Amino acid sequence: MSDTVGVEEKIPRNFITDIIDEDLKEGRVSKVATRFPPEPNGYLHIGHAKSICLNFGLARDYNGTCNLRFDDTNPEKEDMEYINSIQNDVKWLGFKWTNICHSSDYFDRLYGYAIELIQKGLAYVDELTPEQIREYRGTLKEPGKNSPYRDRSVEENLKLFEQMKEGKFKEGEVCLRAKIDMASPFICMRDPVIYRVRFAQHAITKDKWCIYPMYDFTHCISDAIEGITHSICTLEFQDNRRLYDWVLEHISIEARPHQYEMSRLNLEGSITSKRKLNLLVKEGIVDGWDDPRLTTISGLRRRGYTPASIREFCRRIGVTKQDNVVEMSALESCIRDDLNVNAPRAMAVLHPIKLVIDNYGEEGVTDTSYVVNNHPDKAELGTRTISISKELYIDAADFREEANKQYKRLKLGHEVRLRNSYIVRADSCVKDENGNVVQVNCTAIPNSVGTNVEGHKPKGVIHWVDANNCYFGTVNLYENLFTVANPAGAEDFLSTVNPNSKTVIENAALELSLKDAKVGQSFQFEREGYFCVDSKYSVVGKPQFNLTVPLRETKKEF
Ligand code: ATP
Ligand code: MG
């Protein structure tokens, strides 16, 4: 596939590139340093791709650096499996990090900075319960109130914090809070918790620590330690920027990274919350994090999306501060455009019925094979040989006993062209006990391959495979995983799962060449859509195929 398309393509100008240009011009920054900071509590999704393309793309375009940083401060939710999958997905998307870092690399230093804040009288150990802390915090309309523990002495705070570290307190019994302003209009500034007690095993530091720093304390310091210049996050963190700056201002660290916020990607009919994705996986509603119906990076990969198509999608949606919802068709058109240019064609009959050529073997109807182009406009994709014999398969949808003029396929007494082959006229059909047509008998027009024949003007072309020389394979069709456009907004999002989102066709009749298809290959099944080889259940000589996208945009019905 077109693995390199777009890797070198510059990010279109946006408000962040404007800021960077200005910073470089004014000499505030000499080398651009960004980071992509996922929490390793799940697999990456399409929303992360937006952040990856921006952060790694800026480093590429400005000749700077981009770190992959695991923001691993919630030990109970994090796992090595996630760390590995994240690295794999970033690489697969076509990006290289400068350094791999972990917030946990800085636990010693973070602890030191917490002590510095205590010594400066800017942090205290609180004994309010988590519920009380919430109560005392106030609301947007009402200021909070001070904790009775807010004015402990520095010595007492140092001693208690030390005891927290030594495991003398239970989870939730105490925490360390920054002493800022309980009346601040920004709730995040009302004495935010910066350290809490957790006795879980950490994926990397194991049980070295039983206190863990909170996101707002960790992130800005990690950015400063790594020399990040532009720290890009999503709009929900706009208020937290005050806390980001406050922490850096009050500890002895020189670097001054800046936080910038962009809108997050919301994709219609899709979930981009790791917590919710995790639920779908754990409940067995989907077939793992890489289920082709999920818009995780691994799901999209298994669905047949190429790295270039995902990068192109991120390029098209751009980077702004306006929250919006992107239609799924915008993502689909990126892979369709890619595969239209790059995928070889093949014939696959998803709902096979027999087509018997009664005059096969007679004068002018003796072909046994054809050499056909794999792609209509790309000679470099080569040719292949397809066989033909007296018995073929065509799709049940391509035959009707009777139909009006709009029906351009095969009907009794009328003609159609078989793709790459003869014009045929349907003469009769055979039905099973339920009245379904299982066989059509036809007459081929002699010498009609690749040419018009006087008196014969077929209105349509249908695809087929040789019934005596084909591969019966499994084809998986997909529809929206959810029945609503905004599943994340539903009260019970699991109840919005579409029970018909996957259809398995066990015995599709596929042209024989598809038997050798390998994982990573995609095809256009002519007149059907784009399909890829499933990476989970295919075995050599017995590939399964997943629908990537239909040939044309279909309006999503929600
Ligand atoms: P989740 O709620 O799924 O855990 P998150 O925002 O907490 O998502 P992180 O792993 O913490 O995910 O995020 C890593 C980076 O990816 C952050 O910088 C975050 O801003 C960015 N990111 C996550 N989701 C999106 C999204 N939908 N659109 C754009 N950027 C995103
Ligand atoms: Mg998170």
Coordinates of C-alpha atoms and ligand atoms in Angstrom, one line a residue:
M1 CA 0.0 0.0 0.0
S2 CA 0.9 3.6 -0.3
D3 CA 2.8 3.7 2.9
T4 CA 4.9 6.7 2.2
V5 CA 2.2 9.0 0.7
G6 CA 1.9 12.1 2.9
V7 CA 4.7 11.3 5.4
E8 CA 6.6 14.1 4.0
E9 CA 3.6 16.3 3.5
K10 CA 3.6 19.5 5.5
I11 CA 0.9 20.3 8.0
P12 CA -1.4 22.9 6.5
R13 CA -1.0 26.2 8.3
N14 CA -3.1 26.6 11.5
F15 CA -3.1 28.7 14.6
I16 CA -0.4 26.6 16.2
T17 CA 2.0 26.9 13.3
D18 CA 1.3 30.7 13.4
I19 CA 2.3 30.7 17.1
I20 CA 5.5 28.7 16.3
D21 CA 6.4 30.9 13.4
E22 CA 6.1 34.0 15.7
D23 CA 8.1 32.3 18.5
L24 CA 10.9 31.5 16.1
K25 CA 10.9 34.9 14.6
E26 CA 11.0 36.7 17.9
G27 CA 13.7 34.3 19.2
R28 CA 11.5 33.0 22.0
V29 CA 12.2 29.5 20.8
S30 CA 15.2 28.2 18.9
K31 CA 14.2 24.6 18.3
V32 CA 10.6 23.3 18.4
A33 CA 10.1 20.5 20.9
T34 CA 6.7 18.7 21.1
R35 CA 5.5 15.6 22.8
F36 CA 2.7 13.1 22.4
P37 CA 1.6 12.1 26.0
P38 CA -0.9 9.2 26.0
E39 CA -1.9 7.6 29.3
P40 CA -1.2 3.8 28.8
N41 CA -4.6 2.8 29.9
G42 CA -5.9 1.6 26.5
Y43 CA -5.2 1.4 22.8
L44 CA -4.9 4.6 20.7
H45 CA -7.9 5.8 18.7
I46 CA -8.6 8.1 15.8
G47 CA -8.6 11.1 18.2
H48 CA -5.1 10.3 19.2
A49 CA -4.1 10.2 15.5
K50 CA -5.0 13.8 15.3
S51 CA -2.7 14.7 18.1
I52 CA 0.1 12.4 16.8
C53 CA 0.0 13.9 13.3
L54 CA 0.1 17.3 14.7
N55 CA 2.9 16.8 17.3
F56 CA 5.1 14.6 15.2
G57 CA 4.3 16.6 12.1
L58 CA 5.4 19.8 13.8
A59 CA 8.7 18.2 14.8
R60 CA 9.2 17.1 11.2
D61 CA 8.2 20.4 9.6
Y62 CA 10.3 22.5 11.9
N63 CA 13.2 20.2 12.2
G64 CA 12.5 19.8 15.9
T65 CA 11.9 16.9 18.2
C66 CA 8.9 15.0 19.4
N67 CA 8.9 12.7 22.4
L68 CA 6.6 9.8 23.0
R69 CA 5.8 10.2 26.6
F70 CA 3.7 7.7 28.6
D71 CA 1.8 9.6 31.1
D72 CA 1.8 6.8 33.6
T73 CA 0.5 8.2 36.9
N74 CA -2.5 5.9 37.4
P75 CA -0.9 2.6 38.2
E76 CA -4.2 0.6 38.6
K77 CA -5.3 1.3 35.1
E78 CA -2.1 1.0 33.2
D79 CA -0.5 -1.9 31.6
M80 CA 2.5 -3.0 29.5
E81 CA 0.2 -4.3 26.8
Y82 CA -1.0 -0.8 26.3
I83 CA 2.5 0.6 26.3
N84 CA 3.5 -1.8 23.5
S85 CA 0.4 -1.2 21.4
I86 CA 0.9 2.5 21.6
Q87 CA 4.5 2.3 20.4
N88 CA 3.4 0.0 17.6
D89 CA 0.6 2.3 16.5
V90 CA 2.7 5.4 16.4
K91 CA 5.3 3.6 14.3
W92 CA 2.7 2.2 12.0
L93 CA 1.3 5.7 11.4
G94 CA 4.7 6.5 10.0
F95 CA 6.3 8.5 12.8
K96 CA 9.5 8.3 14.8
W97 CA 9.9 9.7 18.3
T98 CA 13.0 11.4 19.5
N99 CA 12.9 9.8 22.9
I100 CA 10.6 7.5 24.7
C101 CA 9.8 8.9 28.1
H102 CA 7.6 8.1 31.0
S103 CA 6.2 10.4 33.6
S104 CA 7.4 7.8 36.0
D105 CA 11.0 8.5 35.0
Y106 CA 10.5 11.8 36.9
F107 CA 8.9 10.4 40.1
D108 CA 12.0 11.2 42.1
R109 CA 12.2 14.8 40.8
L110 CA 8.4 15.3 41.1
Y111 CA 8.7 14.3 44.7
G112 CA 11.5 16.8 45.2
Y113 CA 9.4 19.6 43.7
A114 CA 6.5 18.7 45.9
I115 CA 8.8 19.1 48.9
E116 CA 9.9 22.4 47.5
L117 CA 6.3 23.6 47.4
I118 CA 5.8 22.4 51.0
Q119 CA 8.9 24.3 52.1
K120 CA 7.7 27.4 50.4
G121 CA 4.4 27.1 52.3
L122 CA 2.6 26.4 49.0
A123 CA 1.4 22.8 49.6
Y124 CA -0.1 21.0 52.6
V125 CA -1.2 17.6 53.6
D126 CA -5.0 17.5 53.8
E127 CA -7.0 15.0 55.9
L128 CA -10.4 15.8 54.4
T129 CA -12.0 12.8 52.8
P130 CA -12.4 12.9 49.0
E131 CA -16.1 13.6 49.4
Q132 CA -15.3 16.5 51.8
I133 CA -12.8 17.9 49.4
R134 CA -15.5 17.9 46.7
E135 CA -17.9 19.6 49.1
Y136 CA -15.4 22.2 50.2
R137 CA -14.4 22.9 46.6
G138 CA -17.6 25.0 46.0
T139 CA -19.2 25.5 42.6
L140 CA -18.9 27.8 39.6
K141 CA -21.2 30.2 41.4
E142 CA -19.9 29.8 44.9
P143 CA -16.4 30.0 46.2
G144 CA -14.9 27.1 48.1
K145 CA -13.9 27.1 51.7
N146 CA -10.5 26.4 53.3
S147 CA -9.7 23.0 54.7
P148 CA -9.1 23.0 58.4
Y149 CA -5.7 21.4 57.7
R150 CA -4.7 24.2 55.3
D151 CA -2.5 26.1 57.8
R152 CA -0.3 23.3 59.2
S153 CA 3.3 24.2 59.7
V154 CA 5.9 23.4 57.1
E155 CA 7.5 20.9 59.5
E156 CA 4.3 19.1 60.1
N157 CA 3.6 19.0 56.3
L158 CA 7.0 17.6 55.6
K159 CA 6.7 14.9 58.2
L160 CA 3.2 13.9 57.1
F161 CA 4.2 13.9 53.4
E162 CA 7.2 11.7 54.3
Q163 CA 4.8 9.3 56.1
M164 CA 2.5 9.3 53.1
K165 CA 5.5 8.1 51.0
E166 CA 6.3 5.5 53.6
G167 CA 2.9 4.0 53.3
K168 CA 1.7 5.0 56.8
F169 CA -1.7 6.2 55.4
K170 CA -4.5 4.4 53.7
E171 CA -5.8 5.4 50.2
G172 CA -8.1 8.4 50.5
E173 CA -7.1 9.2 54.0
V174 CA -4.7 12.0 53.1
C175 CA -3.5 13.8 50.1
L176 CA -1.1 16.6 49.2
R177 CA -2.7 19.8 47.9
A178 CA -1.3 23.0 46.4
K179 CA -2.2 26.0 48.5
I180 CA -3.5 28.5 45.9
D181 CA -6.9 30.1 46.3
M182 CA -10.2 28.5 47.4
A183 CA -12.1 31.5 45.9
S184 CA -10.5 31.4 42.5
P185 CA -13.0 31.6 39.6
F186 CA -11.1 28.6 38.1
I187 CA -12.1 25.5 40.1
C188 CA -8.8 23.8 39.2
M189 CA -7.0 26.5 41.2
R190 CA -8.9 25.8 44.4
D191 CA -6.2 24.0 46.1
P192 CA -5.8 21.1 43.6
V193 CA -4.7 17.7 44.9
I194 CA -1.2 17.1 43.6
Y195 CA -0.3 13.8 45.3
R196 CA -2.5 10.9 46.4
V197 CA -1.9 7.5 48.0
R198 CA -2.3 4.4 45.8
F199 CA -1.1 0.9 46.7
A200 CA -1.4 -0.5 43.2
Q201 CA 1.6 -2.1 41.3
H202 CA 3.0 0.3 38.8
A203 CA 3.8 -1.2 35.3
I204 CA 7.4 0.2 35.5
T205 CA 8.2 1.3 39.0
K206 CA 6.4 -1.7 40.5
D207 CA 5.9 -1.1 44.2
K208 CA 8.6 1.5 44.8
W209 CA 6.0 4.2 45.3
C210 CA 2.7 4.3 47.1
I211 CA 2.1 8.0 46.4
Y212 CA 1.5 9.2 42.9
P213 CA 1.5 12.7 41.4
M214 CA -1.7 14.0 39.7
Y215 CA -1.9 14.9 36.0
D216 CA -1.8 18.7 36.5
F217 CA 1.3 18.6 38.7
T218 CA 3.1 16.0 36.6
H219 CA 2.4 17.2 33.1
C220 CA 3.9 20.7 33.2
I221 CA 7.0 19.5 35.1
S222 CA 7.5 16.6 32.7
D223 CA 7.3 19.1 29.8
A224 CA 9.8 21.4 31.5
I225 CA 12.2 18.6 32.2
E226 CA 12.1 17.4 28.6
G227 CA 12.5 21.0 27.3
I228 CA 9.2 20.9 25.5
T229 CA 8.4 24.3 23.9
H230 CA 4.8 23.8 22.7
S231 CA 2.7 21.5 24.8
I232 CA -0.5 20.8 22.9
C233 CA -3.6 19.4 24.5
T234 CA -7.4 19.6 24.0
L235 CA -9.7 22.4 24.9
E236 CA -11.0 20.8 28.1
F237 CA -7.6 21.7 29.6
Q238 CA -8.0 25.4 28.9
D239 CA -8.6 26.4 32.6
N240 CA -5.8 24.0 33.7
R241 CA -3.3 26.2 31.8
R242 CA -3.4 28.5 34.9
L243 CA -2.3 25.6 37.1
Y244 CA 0.3 24.5 34.6
D245 CA 1.9 28.0 34.7
W246 CA 1.4 28.3 38.5
V247 CA 3.4 25.1 39.2
L248 CA 6.2 26.0 37.0
E249 CA 6.4 29.5 38.4
H250 CA 6.7 28.3 42.0
I251 CA 9.3 25.6 41.6
S252 CA 13.0 26.0 40.8
I253 CA 13.0 24.9 37.2
E254 CA 14.2 27.2 34.5
A255 CA 12.4 25.9 31.4
R256 CA 9.1 27.5 30.5
P257 CA 7.1 25.4 28.2
H258 CA 3.7 26.7 27.1
Q259 CA 0.4 24.9 26.8
Y260 CA -1.9 25.4 23.8
E261 CA -5.3 24.0 23.4
M262 CA -7.0 22.7 20.2
S263 CA -10.4 21.2 19.7
R264 CA -10.6 17.4 20.1
L265 CA -11.7 15.2 17.3
N266 CA -15.3 14.0 17.6
L267 CA -16.2 11.5 15.0
E268 CA -19.9 10.8 14.2
G269 CA -21.1 7.3 15.3
S270 CA -17.9 6.5 17.0
I271 CA -16.4 6.3 20.5
T272 CA -13.1 7.9 21.3
S273 CA -12.9 7.4 25.0
K274 CA -10.5 4.7 26.2
R275 CA -12.7 4.0 29.2
K276 CA -15.7 3.3 27.1
L277 CA -13.7 1.4 24.5
N278 CA -12.4 -0.7 27.4
L279 CA -15.9 -1.5 28.4
L280 CA -16.9 -2.7 24.9
V281 CA -13.8 -5.0 24.9
K282 CA -14.3 -6.3 28.5
E283 CA -18.0 -7.0 27.9
G284 CA -17.1 -9.0 24.8
I285 CA -19.3 -6.8 22.6
V286 CA -16.5 -6.4 20.2
D287 CA -13.7 -8.7 19.2
G288 CA -10.8 -7.0 21.1
W289 CA -9.4 -3.5 20.8
D290 CA -8.6 -4.2 17.1
D291 CA -12.2 -5.1 16.2
P292 CA -12.6 -3.7 12.7
R293 CA -15.8 -1.8 13.8
L294 CA -13.8 0.3 16.3
T295 CA -12.1 3.5 15.3
T296 CA -9.0 2.5 17.3
I297 CA -5.8 2.7 15.3
S298 CA -5.5 -1.1 15.5
G299 CA -9.2 -1.5 14.5
L300 CA -8.8 0.8 11.5
R301 CA -5.7 -1.2 10.5
R302 CA -7.5 -4.4 10.7
R303 CA -10.3 -2.8 8.8
G304 CA -7.9 -2.1 5.9
Y305 CA -7.1 1.6 6.6
T306 CA -3.6 2.6 5.5
P307 CA -1.4 4.9 7.5
A308 CA -1.5 7.3 4.6
S309 CA -5.3 7.5 4.6
I310 CA -5.4 8.3 8.4
R311 CA -2.7 11.0 8.0
E312 CA -4.7 12.4 5.1
F313 CA -7.8 12.5 7.2
C314 CA -6.0 14.4 9.9
R315 CA -4.7 16.8 7.3
R316 CA -8.2 17.4 5.9
I317 CA -9.8 18.0 9.3
G318 CA -7.1 20.5 10.3
V319 CA -6.3 22.1 13.7
T320 CA -8.7 24.7 15.2
K321 CA -10.2 25.8 18.4
Q322 CA -13.8 25.1 17.3
D323 CA -15.4 22.0 18.7
N324 CA -17.3 20.1 16.0
V325 CA -18.3 16.7 14.9
V326 CA -16.7 15.2 11.8
E327 CA -18.8 12.9 9.7
M328 CA -17.7 9.3 9.3
S329 CA -17.8 9.7 5.6
A330 CA -14.9 12.1 5.8
L331 CA -12.7 9.3 7.2
E332 CA -14.1 6.8 4.7
S333 CA -13.4 9.0 1.7
C334 CA -9.7 9.1 2.6
I335 CA -9.3 5.4 2.5
R336 CA -11.5 5.1 -0.6
D337 CA -9.3 7.7 -2.4
D338 CA -6.2 5.7 -1.4
L339 CA -7.5 2.3 -2.4
N340 CA -9.1 3.5 -5.6
V341 CA -5.6 4.4 -6.8
N342 CA -3.6 1.6 -5.1
A343 CA -5.8 -1.5 -4.7
P344 CA -5.7 -4.3 -7.3
R345 CA -9.1 -5.4 -8.6
A346 CA -10.6 -8.8 -8.1
M347 CA -13.9 -10.5 -8.6
A348 CA -15.8 -11.9 -5.6
V349 CA -19.4 -13.2 -5.5
L350 CA -20.7 -12.6 -2.1
H351 CA -24.1 -14.4 -2.5
P352 CA -23.4 -17.0 -5.2
I353 CA -25.9 -18.6 -7.5
K354 CA -24.9 -20.8 -10.4
L355 CA -24.9 -19.5 -14.0
V356 CA -24.7 -22.3 -16.5
I357 CA -23.7 -21.5 -20.0
D358 CA -25.7 -24.1 -22.0
N359 CA -23.8 -23.5 -25.3
Y360 CA -20.3 -23.6 -23.7
G361 CA -17.9 -25.6 -25.9
E362 CA -19.8 -24.7 -29.1
E363 CA -18.3 -22.6 -31.9
G364 CA -17.2 -19.1 -30.5
V365 CA -17.8 -20.0 -26.9
T366 CA -14.7 -22.0 -26.0
D367 CA -12.6 -19.6 -23.9
T368 CA -10.9 -21.2 -20.9
S369 CA -9.1 -18.2 -19.4
Y370 CA -8.4 -14.5 -19.7
V371 CA -5.4 -12.4 -18.8
V372 CA -6.7 -9.3 -17.1
N373 CA -5.2 -6.1 -15.7
N374 CA -5.1 -5.9 -11.9
H375 CA -5.9 -2.2 -12.1
P376 CA -7.6 -0.2 -14.9
D377 CA -5.0 2.7 -14.9
K378 CA -1.9 1.3 -13.2
A379 CA 0.0 -1.1 -15.4
E380 CA 2.6 -1.6 -12.7
L381 CA 0.1 -3.6 -10.7
G382 CA 0.4 -6.3 -13.4
T383 CA -2.0 -8.8 -14.7
R384 CA -3.5 -12.1 -13.6
T385 CA -5.2 -15.0 -15.2
I386 CA -8.8 -15.9 -14.5
S387 CA -10.4 -19.1 -15.7
I388 CA -13.8 -19.6 -17.2
S389 CA -15.8 -22.8 -17.8
K390 CA -19.4 -23.9 -18.4
E391 CA -20.4 -23.2 -14.8
L392 CA -19.9 -19.8 -13.1
Y393 CA -21.2 -18.1 -10.0
I394 CA -22.9 -14.7 -10.2
D395 CA -24.4 -12.8 -7.3
A396 CA -28.1 -13.5 -6.4
A397 CA -28.7 -9.7 -6.6
D398 CA -27.6 -9.6 -10.2
F399 CA -30.4 -11.8 -11.5
R400 CA -34.2 -11.3 -11.6
E401 CA -36.8 -13.2 -13.4
E402 CA -38.6 -9.9 -14.2
A403 CA -37.6 -6.4 -13.6
N404 CA -38.3 -2.9 -15.0
K405 CA -36.0 -1.0 -17.4
Q406 CA -33.9 0.5 -14.5
Y407 CA -32.5 -2.9 -13.7
K408 CA -29.3 -3.1 -15.6
R409 CA -28.3 -6.6 -14.7
L410 CA -29.5 -10.1 -15.8
K411 CA -33.1 -10.9 -16.3
L412 CA -34.9 -13.6 -18.2
G413 CA -34.9 -13.2 -21.9
H414 CA -32.4 -10.3 -21.7
E415 CA -28.7 -9.9 -22.0
V416 CA -25.8 -8.7 -19.9
R417 CA -22.1 -8.7 -20.3
L418 CA -20.0 -10.8 -18.0
R419 CA -17.0 -8.7 -16.9
N420 CA -14.0 -9.4 -19.2
S421 CA -16.0 -12.1 -21.0
Y422 CA -19.1 -13.0 -23.1
I423 CA -22.4 -11.4 -23.5
V424 CA -25.0 -13.8 -22.1
R425 CA -28.8 -14.1 -22.4
A426 CA -30.7 -15.6 -19.5
D427 CA -33.0 -18.4 -20.7
S428 CA -34.4 -20.1 -17.6
C429 CA -33.8 -20.5 -13.9
V430 CA -34.1 -23.2 -11.2
K431 CA -35.4 -22.5 -7.7
D432 CA -35.1 -24.3 -4.4
E433 CA -38.0 -25.4 -2.2
N434 CA -38.3 -21.8 -0.8
G435 CA -38.6 -20.2 -4.2
N436 CA -35.1 -18.8 -4.2
V437 CA -33.3 -18.9 -7.5
V438 CA -30.2 -21.2 -7.2
Q439 CA -29.3 -21.5 -10.9
V440 CA -29.7 -19.6 -14.1
N441 CA -29.2 -21.2 -17.5
C442 CA -28.0 -18.9 -20.2
T443 CA -26.7 -18.8 -23.8
A444 CA -23.4 -17.0 -24.5
I445 CA -23.3 -14.9 -27.7
P446 CA -20.4 -16.5 -29.7
N447 CA -17.3 -14.4 -30.2
S448 CA -18.6 -11.5 -28.0
V449 CA -15.6 -11.2 -25.7
G450 CA -14.0 -7.8 -25.7
T451 CA -16.1 -6.6 -28.7
N452 CA -19.6 -5.4 -29.6
V453 CA -21.7 -7.8 -31.6
E454 CA -24.4 -6.5 -34.0
G455 CA -27.9 -6.9 -32.7
H456 CA -26.6 -7.3 -29.1
K457 CA -26.6 -4.3 -26.8
P458 CA -26.3 -5.5 -23.2
K459 CA -27.1 -2.6 -20.7
G460 CA -24.9 -3.7 -17.9
V461 CA -21.8 -5.6 -16.8
I462 CA -21.9 -8.1 -13.9
H463 CA -19.0 -9.9 -12.2
W464 CA -18.6 -13.6 -11.8
V465 CA -16.2 -16.4 -10.9
D466 CA -15.5 -19.8 -12.3
A467 CA -17.5 -22.3 -10.3
N468 CA -15.0 -25.1 -11.1
N469 CA -12.0 -23.1 -10.0
C470 CA -12.7 -20.7 -7.2
Y471 CA -12.0 -20.2 -3.5
F472 CA -14.9 -20.4 -1.0
G473 CA -13.8 -17.9 1.7
T474 CA -15.2 -15.9 4.6
V475 CA -16.1 -12.3 4.0
N476 CA -17.0 -10.0 6.9
L477 CA -19.3 -7.1 6.3
Y478 CA -19.6 -4.2 8.7
E479 CA -22.1 -1.5 9.4
N480 CA -22.1 1.3 12.1
L481 CA -21.3 -0.1 15.5
F482 CA -23.8 2.3 17.1
T483 CA -27.4 3.2 16.2
V484 CA -26.9 6.8 17.2
A485 CA -24.6 9.5 15.9
N486 CA -23.4 10.4 19.4
P487 CA -23.1 7.2 21.4
A488 CA -20.8 8.8 23.9
G489 CA -23.6 11.2 24.8
A490 CA -26.1 8.4 25.4
E491 CA -27.1 7.7 29.0
D492 CA -26.4 4.0 28.6
F493 CA -24.1 3.9 25.6
L494 CA -24.0 0.1 25.5
S495 CA -27.7 0.1 24.7
T496 CA -26.9 2.0 21.5
V497 CA -24.8 -0.8 20.1
N498 CA -26.1 -1.9 16.7
P499 CA -26.8 -5.7 16.9
N500 CA -26.4 -6.0 13.1
S501 CA -23.1 -4.3 12.9
K502 CA -21.3 -7.4 11.6
T503 CA -22.4 -9.9 9.0
V504 CA -20.3 -13.0 8.3
I505 CA -20.6 -14.6 4.9
E506 CA -19.1 -18.0 5.3
N507 CA -19.0 -19.2 1.7
A508 CA -18.5 -16.3 -0.7
A509 CA -17.2 -17.5 -4.1
L510 CA -13.9 -15.7 -4.7
E511 CA -11.7 -15.8 -7.7
L512 CA -8.9 -18.3 -7.1
S513 CA -6.1 -15.8 -7.0
L514 CA -7.5 -14.5 -3.7
K515 CA -6.7 -17.7 -2.0
D516 CA -3.1 -16.6 -1.9
A517 CA -3.9 -13.1 -0.5
K518 CA -1.7 -12.1 2.5
V519 CA -2.3 -10.0 5.5
G520 CA -1.7 -6.4 4.6
Q521 CA -3.2 -6.7 1.1
S522 CA -6.3 -4.9 0.0
F523 CA -8.5 -5.4 -3.0
Q524 CA -11.3 -3.8 -4.8
F525 CA -13.9 -6.5 -5.2
E526 CA -15.4 -5.2 -8.4
R527 CA -18.9 -3.7 -7.9
E528 CA -18.8 -4.5 -4.2
G529 CA -16.2 -2.4 -2.3
Y530 CA -12.8 -2.4 -0.9
F531 CA -11.7 -5.4 1.2
C532 CA -8.6 -6.4 3.1
V533 CA -7.2 -9.6 4.5
D534 CA -8.1 -10.0 8.1
S535 CA -5.0 -10.2 10.3
K536 CA -6.6 -12.2 13.1
Y537 CA -8.3 -15.1 11.6
S538 CA -6.7 -15.6 8.2
V539 CA -4.4 -18.6 7.7
V540 CA -2.1 -19.2 4.8
G541 CA -4.2 -20.4 1.9
K542 CA -7.4 -19.5 3.7
P543 CA -7.6 -15.8 4.0
Q544 CA -10.7 -14.1 5.4
F545 CA -11.7 -10.7 4.0
N546 CA -13.0 -7.6 5.9
L547 CA -15.0 -4.9 4.2
T548 CA -13.1 -1.7 4.5
V549 CA -15.5 0.6 2.7
P550 CA -18.2 0.3 0.0
L551 CA -17.3 1.7 -3.4
R552 CA -19.5 4.8 -3.0
E553 CA -20.4 6.9 -0.1
T554 CA -23.5 5.7 1.6
K555 CA -25.5 8.1 3.8
K556 CA -25.3 7.1 7.4
E557 CA -28.8 6.5 8.9
F558 CA -28.9 7.4 12.5
Ligands
ATP1 P1 -9.3 9.0 26.9 O1 -10.4 9.8 27.5 O2 -9.7 8.2 25.7 O3 -8.4 8.3 27.9 P2 -7.4 11.1 26.8 O4 -7.6 12.5 26.2 O5 -7.3 11.0 28.3 O6 -8.4 10.2 26.2 P3 -4.7 10.5 26.6 O7 -4.1 9.2 26.3 O8 -4.5 11.1 27.9 O9 -6.1 10.4 26.2 O10 -4.3 11.5 25.5 C1 -3.0 11.6 24.8 C2 -3.0 12.8 23.9 O11 -4.0 12.6 22.9 C3 -3.4 14.0 24.7 O12 -2.6 15.1 24.3 C4 -4.8 14.3 24.2 O13 -5.1 15.7 24.2 C5 -4.8 13.7 22.8 N1 -6.2 13.3 22.5 C6 -6.9 12.3 23.0 N2 -8.1 12.2 22.5 C7 -8.2 13.2 21.5 C8 -9.1 13.6 20.5 N3 -10.3 13.0 20.5 N4 -8.8 14.5 19.7 C9 -7.6 15.1 19.7 N5 -6.7 14.8 20.6 C10 -6.9 13.8 21.5
MG2 MG -6.7 10.4 29.9

